[in-house]
Coordinates of C-alpha atoms in Angstrom, one line a residue:
X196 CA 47.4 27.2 -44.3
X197 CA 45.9 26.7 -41.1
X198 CA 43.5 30.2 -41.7
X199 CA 42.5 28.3 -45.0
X200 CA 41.8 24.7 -43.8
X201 CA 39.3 26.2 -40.8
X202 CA 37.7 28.3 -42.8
X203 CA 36.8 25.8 -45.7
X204 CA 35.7 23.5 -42.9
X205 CA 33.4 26.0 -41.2
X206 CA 32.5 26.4 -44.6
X207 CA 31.1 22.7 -44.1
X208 CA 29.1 23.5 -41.1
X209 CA 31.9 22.7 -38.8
X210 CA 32.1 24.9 -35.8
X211 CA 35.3 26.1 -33.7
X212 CA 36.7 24.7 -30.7
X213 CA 37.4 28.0 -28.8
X214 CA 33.3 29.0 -29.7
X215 CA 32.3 31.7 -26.6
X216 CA 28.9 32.2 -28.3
X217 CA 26.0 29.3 -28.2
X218 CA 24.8 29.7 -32.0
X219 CA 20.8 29.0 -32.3
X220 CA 21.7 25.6 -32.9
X221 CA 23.2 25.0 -29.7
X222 CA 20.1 26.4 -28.2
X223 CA 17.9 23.8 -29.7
X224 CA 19.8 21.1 -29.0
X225 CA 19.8 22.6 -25.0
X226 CA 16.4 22.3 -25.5
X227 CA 15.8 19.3 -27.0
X228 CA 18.6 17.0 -25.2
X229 CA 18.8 18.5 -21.9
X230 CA 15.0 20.1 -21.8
X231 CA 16.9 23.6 -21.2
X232 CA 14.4 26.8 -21.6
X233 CA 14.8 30.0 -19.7
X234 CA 12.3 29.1 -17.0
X235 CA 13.8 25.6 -16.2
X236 CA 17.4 26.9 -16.1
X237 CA 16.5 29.9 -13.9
X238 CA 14.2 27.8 -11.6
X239 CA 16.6 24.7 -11.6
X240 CA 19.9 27.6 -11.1
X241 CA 17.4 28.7 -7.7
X242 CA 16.7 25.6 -6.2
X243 CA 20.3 23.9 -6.5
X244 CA 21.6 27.3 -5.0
X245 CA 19.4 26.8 -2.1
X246 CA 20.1 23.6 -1.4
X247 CA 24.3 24.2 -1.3
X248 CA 23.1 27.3 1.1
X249 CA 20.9 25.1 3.0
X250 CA 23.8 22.1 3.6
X251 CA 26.4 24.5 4.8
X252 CA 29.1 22.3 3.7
X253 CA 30.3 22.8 0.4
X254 CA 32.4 25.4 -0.1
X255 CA 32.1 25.8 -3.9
X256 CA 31.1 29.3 -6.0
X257 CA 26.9 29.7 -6.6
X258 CA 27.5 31.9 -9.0
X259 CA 25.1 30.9 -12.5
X260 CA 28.0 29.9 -14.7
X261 CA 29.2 27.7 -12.1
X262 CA 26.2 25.6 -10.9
X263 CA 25.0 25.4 -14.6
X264 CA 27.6 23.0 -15.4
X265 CA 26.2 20.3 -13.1
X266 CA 22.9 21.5 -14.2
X267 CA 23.4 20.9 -17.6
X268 CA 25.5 17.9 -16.8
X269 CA 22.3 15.9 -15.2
X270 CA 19.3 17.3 -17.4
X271 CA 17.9 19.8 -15.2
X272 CA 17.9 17.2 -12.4
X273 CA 18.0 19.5 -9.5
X274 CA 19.1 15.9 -6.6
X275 CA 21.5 14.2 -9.2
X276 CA 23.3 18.1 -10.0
X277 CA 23.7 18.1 -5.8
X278 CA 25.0 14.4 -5.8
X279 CA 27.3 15.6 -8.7
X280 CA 28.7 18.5 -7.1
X281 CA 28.8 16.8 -3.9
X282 CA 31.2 13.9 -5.5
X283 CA 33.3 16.5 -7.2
X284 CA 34.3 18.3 -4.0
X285 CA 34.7 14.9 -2.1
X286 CA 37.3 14.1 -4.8
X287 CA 39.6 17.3 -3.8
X288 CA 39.0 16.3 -0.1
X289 CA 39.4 12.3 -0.2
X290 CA 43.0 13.2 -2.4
X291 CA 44.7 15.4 -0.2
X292 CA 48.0 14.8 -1.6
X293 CA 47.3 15.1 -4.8
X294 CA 44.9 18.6 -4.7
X295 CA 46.7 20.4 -1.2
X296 CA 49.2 22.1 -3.2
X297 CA 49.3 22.6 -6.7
X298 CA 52.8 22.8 -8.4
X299 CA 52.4 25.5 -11.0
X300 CA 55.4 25.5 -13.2
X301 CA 55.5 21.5 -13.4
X302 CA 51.2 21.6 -14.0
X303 CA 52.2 24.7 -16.9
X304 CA 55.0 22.5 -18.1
X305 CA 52.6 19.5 -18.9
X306 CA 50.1 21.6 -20.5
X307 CA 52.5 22.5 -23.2
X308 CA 54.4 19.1 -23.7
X309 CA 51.6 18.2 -26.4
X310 CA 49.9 15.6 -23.7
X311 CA 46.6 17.1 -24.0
X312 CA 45.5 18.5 -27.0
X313 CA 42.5 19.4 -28.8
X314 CA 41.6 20.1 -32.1
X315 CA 40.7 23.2 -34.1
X316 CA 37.2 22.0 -35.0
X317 CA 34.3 20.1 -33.6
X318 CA 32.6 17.3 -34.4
X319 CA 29.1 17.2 -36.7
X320 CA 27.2 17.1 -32.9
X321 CA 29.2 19.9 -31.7
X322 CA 31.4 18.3 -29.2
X323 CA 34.6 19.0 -28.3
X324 CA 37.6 16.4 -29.6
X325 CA 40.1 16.1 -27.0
X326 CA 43.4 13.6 -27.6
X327 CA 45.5 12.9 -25.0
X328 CA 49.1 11.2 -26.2
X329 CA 50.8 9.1 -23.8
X330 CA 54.0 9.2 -25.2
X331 CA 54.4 13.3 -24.4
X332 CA 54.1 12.4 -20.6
X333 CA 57.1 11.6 -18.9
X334 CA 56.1 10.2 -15.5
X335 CA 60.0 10.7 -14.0
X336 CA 59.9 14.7 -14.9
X337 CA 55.9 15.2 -14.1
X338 CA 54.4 12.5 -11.5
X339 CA 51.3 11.6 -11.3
X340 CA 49.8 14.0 -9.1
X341 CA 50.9 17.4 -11.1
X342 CA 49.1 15.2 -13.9
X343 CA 45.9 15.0 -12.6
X344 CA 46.1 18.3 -11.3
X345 CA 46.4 19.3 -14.7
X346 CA 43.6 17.1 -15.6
X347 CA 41.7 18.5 -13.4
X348 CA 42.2 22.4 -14.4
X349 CA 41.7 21.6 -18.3
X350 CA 38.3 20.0 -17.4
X351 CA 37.2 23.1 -15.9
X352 CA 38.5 25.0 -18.3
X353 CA 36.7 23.4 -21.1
X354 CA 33.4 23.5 -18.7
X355 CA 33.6 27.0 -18.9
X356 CA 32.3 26.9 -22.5
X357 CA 28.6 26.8 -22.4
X358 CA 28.4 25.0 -25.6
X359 CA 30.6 22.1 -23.9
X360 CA 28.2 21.4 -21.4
X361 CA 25.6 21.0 -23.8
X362 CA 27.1 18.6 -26.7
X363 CA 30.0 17.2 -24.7
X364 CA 33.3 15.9 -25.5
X365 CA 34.9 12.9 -26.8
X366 CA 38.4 11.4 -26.4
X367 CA 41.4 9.8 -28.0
X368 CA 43.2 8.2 -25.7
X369 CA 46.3 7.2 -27.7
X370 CA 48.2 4.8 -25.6
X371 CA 51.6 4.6 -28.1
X372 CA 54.5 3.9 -26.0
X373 CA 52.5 3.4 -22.8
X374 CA 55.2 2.0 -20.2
X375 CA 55.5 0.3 -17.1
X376 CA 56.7 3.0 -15.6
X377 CA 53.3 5.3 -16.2
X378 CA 50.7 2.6 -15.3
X379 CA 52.5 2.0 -11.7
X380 CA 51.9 5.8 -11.1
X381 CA 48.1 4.7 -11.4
X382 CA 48.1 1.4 -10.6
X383 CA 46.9 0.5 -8.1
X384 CA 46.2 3.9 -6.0
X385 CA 44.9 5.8 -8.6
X386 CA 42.3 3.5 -10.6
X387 CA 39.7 4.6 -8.0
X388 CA 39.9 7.9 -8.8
X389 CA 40.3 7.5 -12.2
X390 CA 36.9 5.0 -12.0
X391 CA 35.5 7.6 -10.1
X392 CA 35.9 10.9 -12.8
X393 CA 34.6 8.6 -15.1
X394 CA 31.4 7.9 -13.5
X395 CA 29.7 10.4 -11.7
X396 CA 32.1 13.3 -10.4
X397 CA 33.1 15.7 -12.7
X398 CA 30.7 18.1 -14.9
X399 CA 31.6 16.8 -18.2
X400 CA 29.4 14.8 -20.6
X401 CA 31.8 11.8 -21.9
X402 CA 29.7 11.6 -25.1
X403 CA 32.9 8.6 -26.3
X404 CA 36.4 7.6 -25.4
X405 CA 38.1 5.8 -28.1
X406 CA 41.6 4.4 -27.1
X407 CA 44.1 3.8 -29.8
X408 CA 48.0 2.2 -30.3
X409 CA 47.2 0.3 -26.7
X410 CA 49.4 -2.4 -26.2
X411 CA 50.2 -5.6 -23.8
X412 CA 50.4 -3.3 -20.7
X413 CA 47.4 -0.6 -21.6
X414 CA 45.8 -4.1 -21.7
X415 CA 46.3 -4.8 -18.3
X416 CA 45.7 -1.6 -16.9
X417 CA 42.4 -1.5 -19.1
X418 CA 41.6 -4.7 -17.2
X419 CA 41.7 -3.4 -14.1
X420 CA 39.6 -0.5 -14.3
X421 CA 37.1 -1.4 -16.2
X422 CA 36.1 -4.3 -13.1
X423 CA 35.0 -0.5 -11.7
X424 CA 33.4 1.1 -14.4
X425 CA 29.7 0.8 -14.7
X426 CA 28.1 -0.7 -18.4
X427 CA 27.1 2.4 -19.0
X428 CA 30.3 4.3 -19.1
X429 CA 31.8 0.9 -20.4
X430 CA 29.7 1.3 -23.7
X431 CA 31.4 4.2 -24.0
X432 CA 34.5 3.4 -24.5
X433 CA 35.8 1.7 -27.4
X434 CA 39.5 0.4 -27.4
X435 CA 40.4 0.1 -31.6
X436 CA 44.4 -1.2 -31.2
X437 CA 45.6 0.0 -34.0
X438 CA 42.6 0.4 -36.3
X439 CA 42.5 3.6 -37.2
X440 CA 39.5 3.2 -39.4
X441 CA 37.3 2.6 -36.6
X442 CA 37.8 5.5 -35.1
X443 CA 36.4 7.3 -38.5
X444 CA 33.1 5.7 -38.1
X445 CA 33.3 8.3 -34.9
X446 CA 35.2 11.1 -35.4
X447 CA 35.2 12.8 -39.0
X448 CA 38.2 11.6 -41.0
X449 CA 38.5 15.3 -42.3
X450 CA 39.2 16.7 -38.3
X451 CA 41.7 14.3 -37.6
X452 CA 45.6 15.0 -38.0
X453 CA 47.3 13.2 -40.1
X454 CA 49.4 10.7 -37.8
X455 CA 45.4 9.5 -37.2
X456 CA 44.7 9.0 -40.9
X457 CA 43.1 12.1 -40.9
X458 CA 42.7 14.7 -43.6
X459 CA 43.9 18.1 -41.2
X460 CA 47.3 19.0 -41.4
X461 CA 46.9 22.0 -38.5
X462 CA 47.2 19.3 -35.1
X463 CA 46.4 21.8 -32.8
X464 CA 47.6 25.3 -31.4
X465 CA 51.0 25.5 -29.9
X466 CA 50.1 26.5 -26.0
X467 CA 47.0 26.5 -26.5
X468 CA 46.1 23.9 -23.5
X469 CA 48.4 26.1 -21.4
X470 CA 46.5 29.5 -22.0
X471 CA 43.4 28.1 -21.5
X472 CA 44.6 26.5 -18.1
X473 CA 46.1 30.0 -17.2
X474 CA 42.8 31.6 -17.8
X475 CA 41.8 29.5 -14.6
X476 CA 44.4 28.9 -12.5
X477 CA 43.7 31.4 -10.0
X478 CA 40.1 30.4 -9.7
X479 CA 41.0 26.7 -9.8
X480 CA 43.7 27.3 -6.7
X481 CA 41.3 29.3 -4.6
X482 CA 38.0 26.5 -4.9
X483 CA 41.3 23.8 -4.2
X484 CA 42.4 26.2 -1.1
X485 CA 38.7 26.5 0.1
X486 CA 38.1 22.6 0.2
X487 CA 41.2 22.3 2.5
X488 CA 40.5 25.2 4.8

């Protein structure tokens, strides 16, 4: 069923989430969005590389695949990819309980509690739908630091796909059953952080973040943080309650699972955040390890 329902949607021009290959129309959209061409991204890859050589204090990878991330994450900008990269690593060092040690099994056991998960297909502009479910986290099994850990992992992961860094992901951030309990493992201590991978510290292109089934509390919380969000990131974000239409006017109807009034019956693939994340880890522990050493 769920071999049938992909294929009869790539059928549709619909394209894979796992997709390793940047089809031609990928390429033109590198080139037309982000002014990508072969000259600019090896001249652009040179200069940032010399720069991180030339400040002697980030200790991050210069490989291509990793600096073209940030590259492709500020438009070829050579100063706002350093600022970028330069905010990423300051988040690992400014945390130092949170990033120092990373707790494996609980970080594996999040991955598959069905609290991040994305689905089979992307969107008509090629990005990546991620939806994160509230109610899978339980904050008194998994705190708040293995949580962002994961966070942090799966966004590299997902950065590691060329033809994320070009179209960008979007969100559903379903709040159902948001407690107490969760926002106090945020709130207050966390919001700058979270304010802070919003805006301008992590390589991924928030193209929307659409929040669902918030309530009284998610309210509250949403309150808070958005006094640090800039307009721009705020125009973002679009918080629907319980209106699931609205979210169709964003997301195809025909990706989303049914318990979103979607048309796919396939959620997503069991473990599937898990191995991806375990594809990483080692790399993801040593750039953590380096930061601290």
């Amino acid at each position: 069923m769920a071999d049938d329902y992909e294929e009869m949607m790539k059928a549709k021009g619909f394209f894979p989430c796992n997709l390793d290959t940047l089809p031609d129309k990928f390429i033109q959209k590198a080139k037309e969005d982000l002014g990508e061409t072969d000259e600019t991204r090896q001249s652009t890859l040179e200069q940032l590389r010399k720069r991180i050589l030339e400040e002697n204090k980030l200790k991050c990878p210069t490989d291509d695949d990793f600096l073209i991330q940030y590259l492709r994450a500020r438009r070829y900008d050579v100063d706002t990819a350093v600022e970028l990269l330069n905010n990423h690593f300051n988040i690992f060092t400014s945390y130092p309980e949170v990033f120092d040690k990373l707790d494996k099994e609980k970080m594996y056991k999040l991955a598959r509690s069905g609290f991040l998960n994305v689905l089979p297909l992307r969107d008509n502009d090629g990005c990546l739908v991620i939806i994160i479910k509230l109610e899978n986290w339980d904050p008194e099994d998994v705190n708040a630091q293995v949580l962002i850990c994961t966070m942090a992992a799966f966004a590299q992961c997902i950065e590691t796909y060329p033809v994320n860094q070009i179209c960008g992901v979007r969100v559903i951030y379903d709040a159902k059953d948001y407690s107490f309990q969760q926002m106090y493992c945020f709130v207050p201590t966390y919001l700058p952080l979270i304010a802070k991978i919003l805006k301008n510290c992590i390589p991924v292109r928030f193209k929307s973040i659409h929040v669902i089934n918030g309530g009284i509390i998610f309210d509250y919380a949403w309150s808070l943080l958005s006094l640090l969000l800039s307009e721009k990131i705020k125009g973002r974000i679009f918080v629907h309650g319980d209106n699931l239409q609205e979210v169709h006017n964003y997301i195809p109807k025909e990706l989303l699972p049914q318990e979103y009034g979607g048309d796919n019956a396939i959620f997503y693939e069991e473990d599937w955040v898990a191995k991806e994340v375990d594809k990483i880890y080692d790399k993801f522990s040593t750039l953590l390890k380096n930061c601290y050493s």
